Coordinates of N, CA, C and O in Angstrom, one line a residue:
M7 N 61.6 53.7 185.8 CA 61.0 52.5 186.2 C 59.8 52.2 185.2 O 59.3 51.2 185.2
N8 N 59.6 53.2 184.4 CA 58.5 52.9 183.4 C 58.9 51.9 182.3 O 58.0 51.4 181.6
L9 N 60.1 51.7 182.1 CA 60.6 50.8 181.0 C 60.5 49.2 181.4 O 60.6 48.3 180.5
I10 N 60.2 48.9 182.6 CA 60.2 47.5 183.1 C 58.8 47.1 182.8 O 57.8 47.7 183.3
P11 N 58.6 46.0 182.2 CA 57.2 45.4 182.0 C 56.6 45.1 183.3 O 57.3 44.8 184.4
R12 N 55.4 45.2 183.4 CA 54.5 45.0 184.6 C 54.7 43.7 185.2 O 54.9 43.6 186.5
F13 N 54.8 42.6 184.5 CA 54.9 41.2 185.1 C 56.3 41.0 185.7 O 56.4 40.4 186.7
I14 N 57.3 41.8 185.1 CA 58.7 41.7 185.8 C 58.8 42.5 187.0 O 59.3 42.1 188.0
H15 N 58.2 43.7 187.0 CA 58.1 44.7 188.1 C 57.5 43.9 189.3 O 57.8 44.2 190.4
H16 N 56.5 43.2 189.1 CA 55.7 42.6 190.1 C 56.5 41.5 190.8 O 56.4 41.5 192.0
R17 N 57.3 40.8 190.1 CA 58.2 39.9 190.7 C 59.3 40.4 191.4 O 59.9 39.7 192.3
I18 N 59.8 41.5 191.1 CA 61.1 42.1 191.7 C 60.7 43.4 192.6 O 61.6 44.1 192.9
A19 N 59.4 43.6 192.8 CA 58.9 44.8 193.5 C 59.6 45.0 194.9 O 59.9 46.0 195.3
H20 N 59.9 43.9 195.5 CA 60.5 43.9 196.9 C 62.1 44.0 197.0 O 62.6 44.1 198.0
R21 N 62.6 44.2 195.7 CA 64.1 44.3 195.7 C 64.3 45.5 195.0 O 64.6 45.5 193.7
P22 N 64.4 46.8 195.6 CA 64.7 48.0 194.9 C 66.0 48.1 194.1 O 66.0 48.7 193.1
N23 N 67.1 47.4 194.6 CA 68.3 47.5 193.9 C 68.3 46.7 192.6 O 68.8 47.1 191.7
L24 N 67.5 45.6 192.7 CA 67.3 44.8 191.4 C 66.5 45.6 190.4 O 66.8 45.6 189.2
I25 N 65.6 46.4 190.8 CA 64.8 47.2 190.0 C 65.7 48.2 189.2 O 65.6 48.4 188.1
K26 N 66.6 48.7 190.0 CA 67.6 49.7 189.3 C 68.5 49.0 188.3 O 68.8 49.6 187.2
I27 N 68.8 47.8 188.8 CA 69.7 47.0 187.9 C 69.0 46.7 186.5 O 69.6 46.8 185.4
V28 N 67.8 46.3 186.6 CA 67.1 46.0 185.4 C 66.6 47.3 184.6 O 66.6 47.2 183.4
D29 N 66.3 48.3 185.4 CA 65.9 49.6 184.6 C 67.1 50.3 183.9 O 66.9 50.7 182.7
N30 N 68.3 50.2 184.4 CA 69.3 50.9 183.8 C 69.8 50.4 182.3 O 69.8 51.1 181.4
P31 N 69.9 49.0 182.0 CA 70.0 48.6 180.6 C 68.9 49.0 179.7 O 69.0 49.1 178.6
G32 N 67.7 49.0 180.4 CA 66.6 49.5 179.5 C 66.8 51.0 178.9 O 66.5 51.2 177.9
W33 N 67.2 51.8 179.8 CA 67.5 53.2 179.3 C 68.7 53.1 178.3 O 68.6 53.9 177.3
L34 N 69.6 52.3 178.6 CA 70.8 52.3 177.5 C 70.3 51.7 176.2 O 70.7 52.2 175.2
F35 N 69.5 50.7 176.3 CA 69.0 50.1 175.1 C 68.2 51.2 174.3 O 68.2 51.4 173.1
F36 N 67.2 51.9 175.0 CA 66.3 53.0 174.4 C 67.3 54.1 173.8 O 67.0 54.5 172.7
D37 N 68.4 54.4 174.6 CA 69.2 55.5 174.0 C 69.9 55.0 172.7 O 70.1 55.7 171.7
K38 N 70.3 53.7 172.6 CA 71.1 53.2 171.4 C 70.0 53.2 170.3 O 70.4 53.5 169.2
I39 N 68.8 52.7 170.5 CA 67.8 52.7 169.4 C 67.5 54.1 169.0 O 67.4 54.4 167.7
L40 N 67.4 55.0 169.9 CA 67.1 56.4 169.5 C 68.2 57.1 168.7 O 67.9 57.6 167.6
R41 N 69.4 56.8 169.0 CA 70.6 57.3 168.3 C 70.7 56.7 167.0 O 71.0 57.3 165.8
M42 N 70.3 55.3 166.8 CA 70.4 54.7 165.5 C 69.4 55.2 164.6 O 69.6 55.5 163.4
G43 N 68.2 55.5 165.2 CA 66.9 56.0 164.3 C 67.3 57.4 163.9 O 67.0 57.8 162.7
V44 N 67.9 58.3 164.7 CA 68.2 59.7 164.3 C 69.2 59.6 163.3 O 69.2 60.4 162.3
G45 N 70.3 58.6 163.5 CA 71.4 58.6 162.6 C 70.8 58.2 161.2 O 71.3 58.6 160.1
L46 N 69.9 57.3 161.1 CA 69.4 56.9 159.9 C 68.5 58.0 159.0 O 68.7 58.1 158.0
L47 N 67.8 58.6 160.0 CA 67.0 59.9 159.3 C 68.1 60.9 158.8 O 67.8 61.4 157.7
V48 N 69.0 61.2 159.5 CA 70.0 62.2 159.1 C 70.8 61.7 157.8 O 70.9 62.4 156.9
G49 N 71.0 60.4 157.9 CA 71.9 59.8 156.6 C 70.9 59.9 155.4 O 71.4 60.1 154.3
V50 N 69.7 59.5 155.5 CA 68.7 59.6 154.4 C 68.6 61.0 154.0 O 68.6 61.3 152.7
W51 N 68.5 62.0 154.8 CA 68.2 63.4 154.5 C 69.6 63.9 153.8 O 69.4 64.5 152.7
I52 N 70.8 63.5 154.3 CA 71.9 64.0 153.5 C 72.1 63.3 152.3 O 72.5 63.9 151.2
A53 N 71.7 62.0 152.0 CA 71.7 61.3 150.8 C 70.8 62.0 149.8 O 71.1 62.1 148.6
R54 N 69.7 62.2 150.2 CA 68.7 62.9 149.2 C 69.2 64.4 148.9 O 69.0 64.8 147.7
Y55 N 69.7 65.0 149.9 CA 70.1 66.5 149.6 C 71.3 66.5 148.7 O 71.3 67.3 147.8
L56 N 72.3 65.6 148.9 CA 73.5 65.7 148.0 C 73.3 64.9 146.7 O 74.1 65.5 145.7
G57 N 72.5 64.0 146.6 CA 72.4 63.2 145.4 C 73.5 62.1 145.4 O 74.4 62.1 146.1
P58 N 73.4 61.2 144.3 CA 74.2 60.1 144.3 C 75.7 60.4 144.2 O 76.6 59.8 144.9
E59 N 76.1 61.3 143.4 CA 77.6 61.5 143.1 C 78.2 62.2 144.3 O 79.2 61.7 144.8
Q60 N 77.6 63.2 144.7 CA 78.2 64.0 145.9 C 78.1 63.2 147.1 O 78.9 63.2 148.0
F61 N 76.9 62.4 147.3 CA 76.9 61.5 148.6 C 78.1 60.4 148.5 O 78.6 60.1 149.6
G62 N 78.4 59.9 147.4 CA 79.5 59.0 147.2 C 80.8 59.7 147.6 O 81.6 59.0 148.3
L63 N 81.1 60.9 147.2 CA 82.3 61.5 147.5 C 82.3 61.8 149.1 O 83.3 61.7 149.7
F64 N 81.2 62.1 149.7 CA 81.0 62.4 151.1 C 81.3 61.1 151.9 O 82.1 61.1 152.8
N65 N 80.7 60.0 151.3 CA 81.0 58.7 152.0 C 82.4 58.3 152.0 O 83.1 57.8 153.0
C66 N 83.1 58.6 150.7 CA 84.6 58.3 150.6 C 85.4 59.0 151.6 O 86.2 58.4 152.4
A67 N 85.2 60.3 151.7 CA 85.8 61.2 152.7 C 85.6 60.8 154.1 O 86.5 60.8 155.0
H68 N 84.3 60.4 154.4 CA 84.0 59.9 155.7 C 84.7 58.7 156.1 O 85.1 58.5 157.3
A69 N 84.7 57.7 155.2 CA 85.4 56.5 155.4 C 86.9 56.7 155.6 O 87.6 56.0 156.5
L70 N 87.5 57.5 154.8 CA 89.0 57.8 155.0 C 89.2 58.4 156.4 O 90.2 58.1 157.1
T71 N 88.4 59.5 156.7 CA 88.5 60.0 158.0 C 88.4 59.0 159.2 O 89.3 59.1 160.2
D72 N 87.5 58.2 159.1 CA 87.3 57.1 160.1 C 88.5 56.2 160.2 O 89.0 55.8 161.3
L73 N 89.1 55.8 159.0 CA 90.2 55.0 158.9 C 91.3 55.5 159.5 O 92.1 54.9 160.5
F74 N 91.7 56.7 159.1 CA 93.0 57.4 159.7 C 92.8 57.8 161.1 O 93.8 57.8 161.9
G75 N 91.5 58.1 161.5 CA 91.3 58.4 162.8 C 91.5 57.2 163.7 O 92.0 57.3 164.9
A76 N 91.0 56.1 163.3 CA 91.2 54.8 164.2 C 92.8 54.4 164.2 O 93.2 54.1 165.2
I77 N 93.5 54.6 163.1 CA 94.9 54.5 163.2 C 95.6 55.4 164.1 O 96.6 55.1 164.9
T78 N 95.1 56.8 164.1 CA 95.8 57.7 165.0 C 95.5 57.3 166.4 O 96.5 57.5 167.2
V79 N 94.4 56.9 166.8 CA 94.0 56.6 168.1 C 94.8 55.5 168.6 O 95.3 55.4 169.6
T80 N 94.9 54.4 167.6 CA 95.6 53.3 168.1 C 97.1 53.5 168.3 O 97.6 53.1 169.2
R81 N 97.6 54.5 167.5 CA 99.1 54.8 167.6 C 99.2 55.6 168.9 O 100.3 55.4 169.6
R82 N 98.4 56.4 169.2 CA 98.6 57.3 170.5 C 98.5 56.4 171.7 O 99.2 56.8 172.6
K83 N 97.7 55.4 171.8 CA 97.6 54.7 173.0 C 98.8 53.7 173.1 O 99.1 53.5 174.3
A84 N 99.5 53.3 172.1 CA 100.5 52.4 172.2 C 101.7 53.0 172.8 O 102.0 54.1 173.1

């Protein structure tokens, strides 16, 4: 309930279910931002560690893995 701004909490304080409904997307948004931030930091760290040439090879391998993984998942569901 700490993620809801005070002016919104004041208006919906008498409706506990609505507080839960408003609070849940806040946690989901916070989780998404946190994951994106950590992913950015790890990506920058890997890029600096590997250097331009090896990072390019890593990116190519990662892209191919994602591509074929998406095809595999699509074929399995059909």
